[in-house]
Short mmCIF file of the C-alpha atoms (twelve columns), coordinates in Angstrom:
data_MODEL
# 
_entry.id   MODEL 
# 
loop_
_atom_site.group_PDB 
_atom_site.id 
_atom_site.type_symbol 
_atom_site.label_atom_id 
_atom_site.label_alt_id 
_atom_site.label_comp_id 
_atom_site.label_asym_id 
_atom_site.label_seq_id 
_atom_site.Cartn_x 
_atom_site.Cartn_y 
_atom_site.Cartn_z 
_atom_site.pdbx_PDB_model_num 
ATOM 1   C CA . MET A 1   57.098 -13.124 -133.172 1 
ATOM 2   C CA . ARG A 2   60.670 -12.750 -131.843 1 
ATOM 3   C CA . SER A 3   63.257 -10.768 -133.633 1 
ATOM 4   C CA . PHE A 4   67.131 -12.425 -132.773 1 
ATOM 5   C CA . TYR A 5   69.267 -9.441  -133.506 1 
ATOM 6   C CA . LEU A 6   73.157 -11.565 -134.113 1 
ATOM 7   C CA . CYS A 7   76.247 -9.040  -133.426 1 
ATOM 8   C CA . GLY A 8   79.233 -8.631  -133.643 1 
ATOM 9   C CA . ALA A 9   82.372 -6.401  -135.155 1 
ATOM 10  C CA . GLN A 10  83.070 -7.516  -138.601 1 
ATOM 11  C CA . SER A 11  84.860 -10.460 -140.299 1 
ATOM 12  C CA . VAL A 12  83.475 -12.334 -137.248 1 
ATOM 13  C CA . GLY A 13  81.963 -15.464 -138.495 1 
ATOM 14  C CA . LYS A 14  78.384 -13.834 -138.269 1 
ATOM 15  C CA . THR A 15  77.419 -14.669 -142.266 1 
ATOM 16  C CA . THR A 16  79.403 -18.066 -142.064 1 
ATOM 17  C CA . LEU A 17  77.319 -19.072 -138.452 1 
ATOM 18  C CA . ILE A 18  74.272 -18.517 -140.477 1 
ATOM 19  C CA . ARG A 19  74.354 -20.347 -143.493 1 
ATOM 20  C CA . GLU A 20  75.634 -23.271 -141.371 1 
ATOM 21  C CA . LEU A 21  72.420 -22.372 -139.038 1 
ATOM 22  C CA . ASN A 22  70.209 -22.853 -142.295 1 
ATOM 23  C CA . ARG A 23  71.704 -26.390 -143.282 1 
ATOM 24  C CA . ARG A 24  70.335 -27.839 -139.996 1 
ATOM 25  C CA . PRO A 25  67.406 -29.721 -140.069 1 
ATOM 26  C CA . GLU A 26  66.061 -28.762 -136.574 1 
ATOM 27  C CA . LEU A 27  65.365 -25.610 -137.282 1 
ATOM 28  C CA . ALA A 28  63.618 -26.252 -140.870 1 
ATOM 29  C CA . SER A 29  60.453 -25.920 -139.301 1 
ATOM 30  C CA . LEU A 30  60.657 -22.891 -137.685 1 
ATOM 31  C CA . ARG A 31  60.155 -20.848 -140.990 1 
ATOM 32  C CA . ILE A 32  63.000 -18.659 -139.951 1 
ATOM 33  C CA . GLU A 33  63.157 -15.138 -141.955 1 
ATOM 34  C CA . VAL A 34  66.553 -14.405 -141.954 1 
ATOM 35  C CA . ILE A 35  67.532 -10.923 -142.766 1 
ATOM 36  C CA . ASP A 36  70.491 -9.468  -144.281 1 
ATOM 37  C CA . GLU A 37  72.880 -7.239  -143.304 1 
ATOM 38  C CA . VAL A 38  71.267 -3.589  -143.825 1 
ATOM 39  C CA . ALA A 39  74.791 -1.703  -144.534 1 
ATOM 40  C CA . ARG A 40  75.712 -4.243  -147.508 1 
ATOM 41  C CA . SER A 41  72.179 -3.198  -149.646 1 
ATOM 42  C CA . LEU A 42  73.207 0.861   -148.337 1 
ATOM 43  C CA . ILE A 43  76.427 0.978   -149.128 1 
ATOM 44  C CA . LYS A 44  75.413 -0.996  -152.614 1 
ATOM 45  C CA . GLN A 45  71.768 1.466   -152.775 1 
ATOM 46  C CA . ASP A 46  73.540 5.333   -152.188 1 
ATOM 47  C CA . GLY A 47  76.653 4.118   -154.822 1 
ATOM 48  C CA . ILE A 48  78.761 4.876   -151.572 1 
ATOM 49  C CA . ASP A 49  82.733 4.849   -152.415 1 
ATOM 50  C CA . LEU A 50  84.491 2.421   -150.200 1 
ATOM 51  C CA . ASN A 51  86.748 4.394   -148.549 1 
ATOM 52  C CA . VAL A 52  84.640 6.101   -146.381 1 
ATOM 53  C CA . PHE A 53  84.835 3.093   -143.991 1 
ATOM 54  C CA . GLN A 54  88.768 1.322   -144.937 1 
ATOM 55  C CA . ASP A 55  90.008 4.837   -145.202 1 
ATOM 56  C CA . TYR A 56  87.078 6.283   -142.344 1 
ATOM 57  C CA . ARG A 57  89.395 8.384   -140.409 1 
ATOM 58  C CA . ASN A 58  89.173 11.056  -143.101 1 
ATOM 59  C CA . HIS A 59  85.669 10.736  -144.215 1 
ATOM 60  C CA . GLN A 60  84.574 11.302  -141.047 1 
ATOM 61  C CA . GLU A 61  81.244 12.473  -141.920 1 
ATOM 62  C CA . GLN A 62  80.254 10.323  -143.614 1 
ATOM 63  C CA . PHE A 63  81.043 7.671   -141.429 1 
ATOM 64  C CA . TYR A 64  78.690 8.931   -138.899 1 
ATOM 65  C CA . GLN A 65  76.057 10.599  -141.433 1 
ATOM 66  C CA . PHE A 66  75.778 6.674   -143.101 1 
ATOM 67  C CA . ASN A 67  75.905 4.522   -139.152 1 
ATOM 68  C CA . LEU A 68  73.070 6.908   -138.902 1 
ATOM 69  C CA . LYS A 69  71.221 6.363   -141.830 1 
ATOM 70  C CA . LEU A 70  71.584 2.714   -140.910 1 
ATOM 71  C CA . VAL A 71  70.468 3.637   -137.319 1 
ATOM 72  C CA . SER A 72  66.896 4.297   -138.833 1 
ATOM 73  C CA . ARG A 73  66.292 1.729   -140.710 1 
ATOM 74  C CA . TYR A 74  66.906 -0.819  -138.155 1 
ATOM 75  C CA . LEU A 75  64.474 1.679   -135.865 1 
ATOM 76  C CA . ASP A 76  61.897 1.251   -138.905 1 
ATOM 77  C CA . MET A 77  62.663 -2.343  -139.023 1 
ATOM 78  C CA . ALA A 78  62.202 -2.474  -135.538 1 
ATOM 79  C CA . ARG A 79  58.750 -1.072  -134.906 1 
ATOM 80  C CA . GLN A 80  58.019 -3.187  -138.091 1 
ATOM 81  C CA . ASP A 81  58.391 -6.101  -135.530 1 
ATOM 82  C CA . ARG A 82  56.661 -4.937  -132.783 1 
ATOM 83  C CA . LEU A 83  53.577 -3.854  -134.570 1 
ATOM 84  C CA . ASP A 84  53.149 -7.705  -136.019 1 
ATOM 85  C CA . ASP A 85  51.178 -9.820  -133.866 1 
ATOM 86  C CA . GLU A 86  53.398 -10.648 -131.065 1 
ATOM 87  C CA . SER A 87  51.095 -14.047 -131.245 1 
ATOM 88  C CA . SER A 88  53.117 -15.142 -134.157 1 
ATOM 89  C CA . ASP A 89  55.552 -18.434 -133.994 1 
ATOM 90  C CA . ARG A 90  57.992 -16.624 -136.662 1 
ATOM 91  C CA . LEU A 91  61.516 -15.707 -136.204 1 
ATOM 92  C CA . LYS A 92  63.300 -13.384 -137.614 1 
ATOM 93  C CA . LEU A 93  66.936 -13.325 -137.765 1 
ATOM 94  C CA . TYR A 94  68.705 -10.112 -138.245 1 
ATOM 95  C CA . ASP A 95  72.622 -10.058 -139.514 1 
ATOM 96  C CA . ARG A 96  73.156 -7.675  -136.982 1 
ATOM 97  C CA . SER A 97  71.475 -4.651  -135.260 1 
ATOM 98  C CA . GLY A 98  71.000 -0.751  -135.029 1 
ATOM 99  C CA . LEU A 99  72.932 -0.532  -131.921 1 
ATOM 100 C CA . ASP A 100 76.455 -2.510  -134.359 1 
ATOM 101 C CA . ALA A 101 76.152 1.269   -136.065 1 
ATOM 102 C CA . VAL A 102 76.034 3.232   -133.150 1 
ATOM 103 C CA . ASN A 103 78.896 1.523   -131.706 1 
ATOM 104 C CA . TYR A 104 81.375 1.482   -134.449 1 
ATOM 105 C CA . ILE A 105 81.424 5.551   -133.907 1 
ATOM 106 C CA . CYS A 106 81.896 5.153   -130.740 1 
ATOM 107 C CA . THR A 107 84.253 2.551   -131.224 1 
ATOM 108 C CA . TYR A 108 86.101 3.983   -134.488 1 
ATOM 109 C CA . LEU A 109 84.745 7.721   -133.100 1 
ATOM 110 C CA . PRO A 110 84.625 8.223   -130.326 1 
ATOM 111 C CA . HIS A 111 84.908 11.527  -129.548 1 
ATOM 112 C CA . LEU A 112 81.598 11.757  -131.934 1 
ATOM 113 C CA . SER A 113 80.492 9.295   -129.551 1 
ATOM 114 C CA . HIS A 114 78.325 11.788  -127.683 1 
ATOM 115 C CA . ARG A 115 76.685 13.013  -130.551 1 
ATOM 116 C CA . MET A 116 75.607 9.661   -131.488 1 
ATOM 117 C CA . LEU A 117 74.429 8.498   -128.435 1 
ATOM 118 C CA . GLY A 118 72.284 11.686  -127.917 1 
ATOM 119 C CA . GLU A 119 70.758 10.887  -132.167 1 
ATOM 120 C CA . ALA A 120 67.100 11.389  -131.335 1 
ATOM 121 C CA . ALA A 121 67.031 7.924   -133.718 1 
ATOM 122 C CA . VAL A 122 69.421 6.092   -131.991 1 
ATOM 123 C CA . GLN A 123 67.169 7.555   -128.476 1 
ATOM 124 C CA . HIS A 124 63.880 5.953   -130.263 1 
ATOM 125 C CA . LEU A 125 65.933 2.284   -131.091 1 
ATOM 126 C CA . ILE A 126 67.134 2.251   -127.842 1 
ATOM 127 C CA . ASP A 127 64.199 2.857   -126.524 1 
ATOM 128 C CA . GLU A 128 62.264 0.487   -129.145 1 
ATOM 129 C CA . TYR A 129 64.310 -2.799  -128.212 1 
ATOM 130 C CA . SER A 130 64.266 -2.399  -124.683 1 
ATOM 131 C CA . SER A 131 60.690 -1.430  -124.076 1 
ATOM 132 C CA . SER A 132 60.762 -5.508  -126.405 1 
ATOM 133 C CA . SER A 133 63.200 -7.288  -125.025 1 
ATOM 134 C CA . ALA A 134 60.300 -10.051 -124.118 1 
ATOM 135 C CA . PHE A 135 60.384 -9.893  -127.740 1 
ATOM 136 C CA . VAL A 136 64.036 -9.436  -128.543 1 
ATOM 137 C CA . SER A 137 67.237 -11.045 -128.122 1 
ATOM 138 C CA . PHE A 138 70.307 -10.269 -129.025 1 
ATOM 139 C CA . ILE A 139 73.645 -12.715 -129.011 1 
ATOM 140 C CA . VAL A 140 76.857 -10.837 -129.578 1 
ATOM 141 C CA . MET A 141 79.717 -13.029 -130.927 1 
ATOM 142 C CA . ASP A 142 83.520 -12.888 -130.289 1 
ATOM 143 C CA . PRO A 143 86.590 -12.316 -132.844 1 
ATOM 144 C CA . GLN A 144 87.746 -15.006 -132.909 1 
ATOM 145 C CA . ALA A 145 91.687 -14.266 -134.795 1 
ATOM 146 C CA . GLU A 146 90.949 -17.725 -137.233 1 
ATOM 147 C CA . PHE A 147 87.870 -16.230 -138.928 1 
ATOM 148 C CA . ILE A 148 89.471 -12.848 -138.964 1 
ATOM 149 C CA . GLU A 149 88.992 -12.426 -143.270 1 
ATOM 150 C CA . HIS A 150 89.028 -9.045  -144.912 1 
ATOM 151 C CA . ASP A 151 86.162 -8.439  -147.175 1 
ATOM 152 C CA . ASN A 152 87.951 -5.361  -149.136 1 
ATOM 153 C CA . VAL A 153 84.084 -3.586  -148.245 1 
ATOM 154 C CA . ARG A 154 84.229 -2.719  -144.170 1 
ATOM 155 C CA . LEU A 155 86.852 -1.877  -141.368 1 
ATOM 156 C CA . PRO A 156 90.309 -2.693  -141.633 1 
ATOM 157 C CA . PRO A 157 89.957 -6.042  -139.734 1 
ATOM 158 C CA . GLN A 158 92.161 -5.809  -136.811 1 
ATOM 159 C CA . LEU A 159 91.806 -8.244  -133.341 1 
ATOM 160 C CA . PRO A 160 92.483 -5.599  -131.052 1 
ATOM 161 C CA . GLU A 161 89.933 -2.622  -132.158 1 
ATOM 162 C CA . LEU A 162 87.283 -6.402  -132.720 1 
ATOM 163 C CA . GLN A 163 87.028 -7.081  -129.360 1 
ATOM 164 C CA . LYS A 164 87.464 -3.163  -128.256 1 
ATOM 165 C CA . TYR A 165 84.284 -3.141  -130.473 1 
ATOM 166 C CA . THR A 166 82.785 -6.314  -128.454 1 
ATOM 167 C CA . GLU A 167 83.406 -5.466  -125.447 1 
ATOM 168 C CA . ASN A 168 81.650 -1.590  -126.351 1 
ATOM 169 C CA . LEU A 169 78.477 -3.369  -127.578 1 
ATOM 170 C CA . LYS A 170 78.626 -5.290  -124.832 1 
ATOM 171 C CA . GLN A 171 79.144 -2.261  -122.845 1 
ATOM 172 C CA . LEU A 172 76.324 -0.483  -124.904 1 
ATOM 173 C CA . LEU A 173 73.416 -3.666  -124.329 1 
ATOM 174 C CA . GLU A 174 74.059 -3.216  -120.404 1 
ATOM 175 C CA . GLN A 175 73.711 0.338   -120.085 1 
ATOM 176 C CA . ARG A 176 70.649 0.479   -121.321 1 
ATOM 177 C CA . GLY A 177 69.316 -2.798  -119.708 1 
ATOM 178 C CA . ILE A 178 68.755 -5.260  -123.088 1 
ATOM 179 C CA . PRO A 179 69.835 -8.488  -121.956 1 
ATOM 180 C CA . ARG A 180 72.091 -10.423 -124.401 1 
ATOM 181 C CA . VAL A 181 74.172 -14.463 -124.724 1 
ATOM 182 C CA . ASP A 182 77.921 -13.669 -125.962 1 
ATOM 183 C CA . LEU A 183 78.765 -15.979 -127.406 1 
ATOM 184 C CA . PRO A 184 82.175 -16.927 -126.695 1 
ATOM 185 C CA . GLU A 185 83.325 -20.288 -129.132 1 
ATOM 186 C CA . ARG A 186 85.967 -20.943 -131.274 1 
ATOM 187 C CA . ASP A 187 84.179 -23.776 -132.538 1 
ATOM 188 C CA . LEU A 188 82.373 -23.782 -135.553 1 
ATOM 189 C CA . ASP A 189 79.884 -26.588 -134.502 1 
ATOM 190 C CA . ILE A 190 80.007 -25.262 -130.843 1 
ATOM 191 C CA . ARG A 191 78.263 -21.989 -132.351 1 
ATOM 192 C CA . VAL A 192 75.890 -23.327 -134.195 1 
ATOM 193 C CA . GLN A 193 74.451 -25.827 -131.294 1 
ATOM 194 C CA . ARG A 194 74.786 -23.186 -129.478 1 
ATOM 195 C CA . VAL A 195 72.476 -20.745 -131.495 1 
ATOM 196 C CA . SER A 196 70.260 -22.801 -132.171 1 
ATOM 197 C CA . GLU A 197 69.507 -24.624 -129.463 1 
ATOM 198 C CA . LEU A 198 68.451 -20.663 -128.103 1 
ATOM 199 C CA . LEU A 199 66.186 -20.620 -131.664 1 
ATOM 200 C CA . LEU A 200 64.197 -23.975 -130.337 1 
ATOM 201 C CA . ASN A 201 64.380 -22.787 -126.748 1 
ATOM 202 C CA . ARG A 202 62.581 -19.564 -128.126 1 
ATOM 203 C CA . ASP A 203 65.372 -18.430 -125.069 1 
ATOM 204 C CA . GLY A 204 64.658 -14.294 -125.105 1 
ATOM 205 C CA . ASN A 205 65.925 -13.638 -121.178 1 
ATOM 206 C CA . GLY A 206 69.585 -13.398 -121.996 1 
ATOM 207 C CA . LYS A 207 71.248 -15.988 -120.051 1 
ATOM 208 C CA . GLU A 208 74.342 -18.514 -120.819 1 
ATOM 209 C CA . LEU A 209 72.762 -21.202 -122.922 1 
ATOM 210 C CA . ASP A 210 74.468 -24.736 -121.003 1 
ATOM 211 C CA . ASP A 211 77.317 -26.449 -122.931 1 
# 
């Protein structure tokens, strides 16, 4: 089994990309299981006030604890994936990863980044992703101005902040030795084609795909 994590800041087109991938006939036989973004279900499940995100500077501890809880959820899923049969031909495509939650704190509340990176759950999550790199692939989407649209749920999207988030995420993956594939293209069709090739090839080495 291989897990693909489609990562990036809010409102960069991840959900749109997944929707388009579901329409590709060449992927139909791969039995891809799409894992929806955990944050949305957690917000609904816990009845979290959306002001925690839209006015996060005035709700710093709540924002921190929410993202830490996300880390724990993704840690549980990563551990379960590791326990699954590695010889299985199943593919999982995650809408975001636990490191996105870590990166939200590092980017938007940088004075709390040391605290977040020192959390046991974060350390265990990084260990899971690092030790499973033969079966885990990270795809990082760069923000493009034309894809930005505020969903009135998460943080208001501002391009400079989205770019900072993306650079921080790439640095976080690189520093922890977790391979990644960058997706900087503006054209949606090219994005879909590149990720389709990645899924079809089950490519987990983090190298750039040929155009």
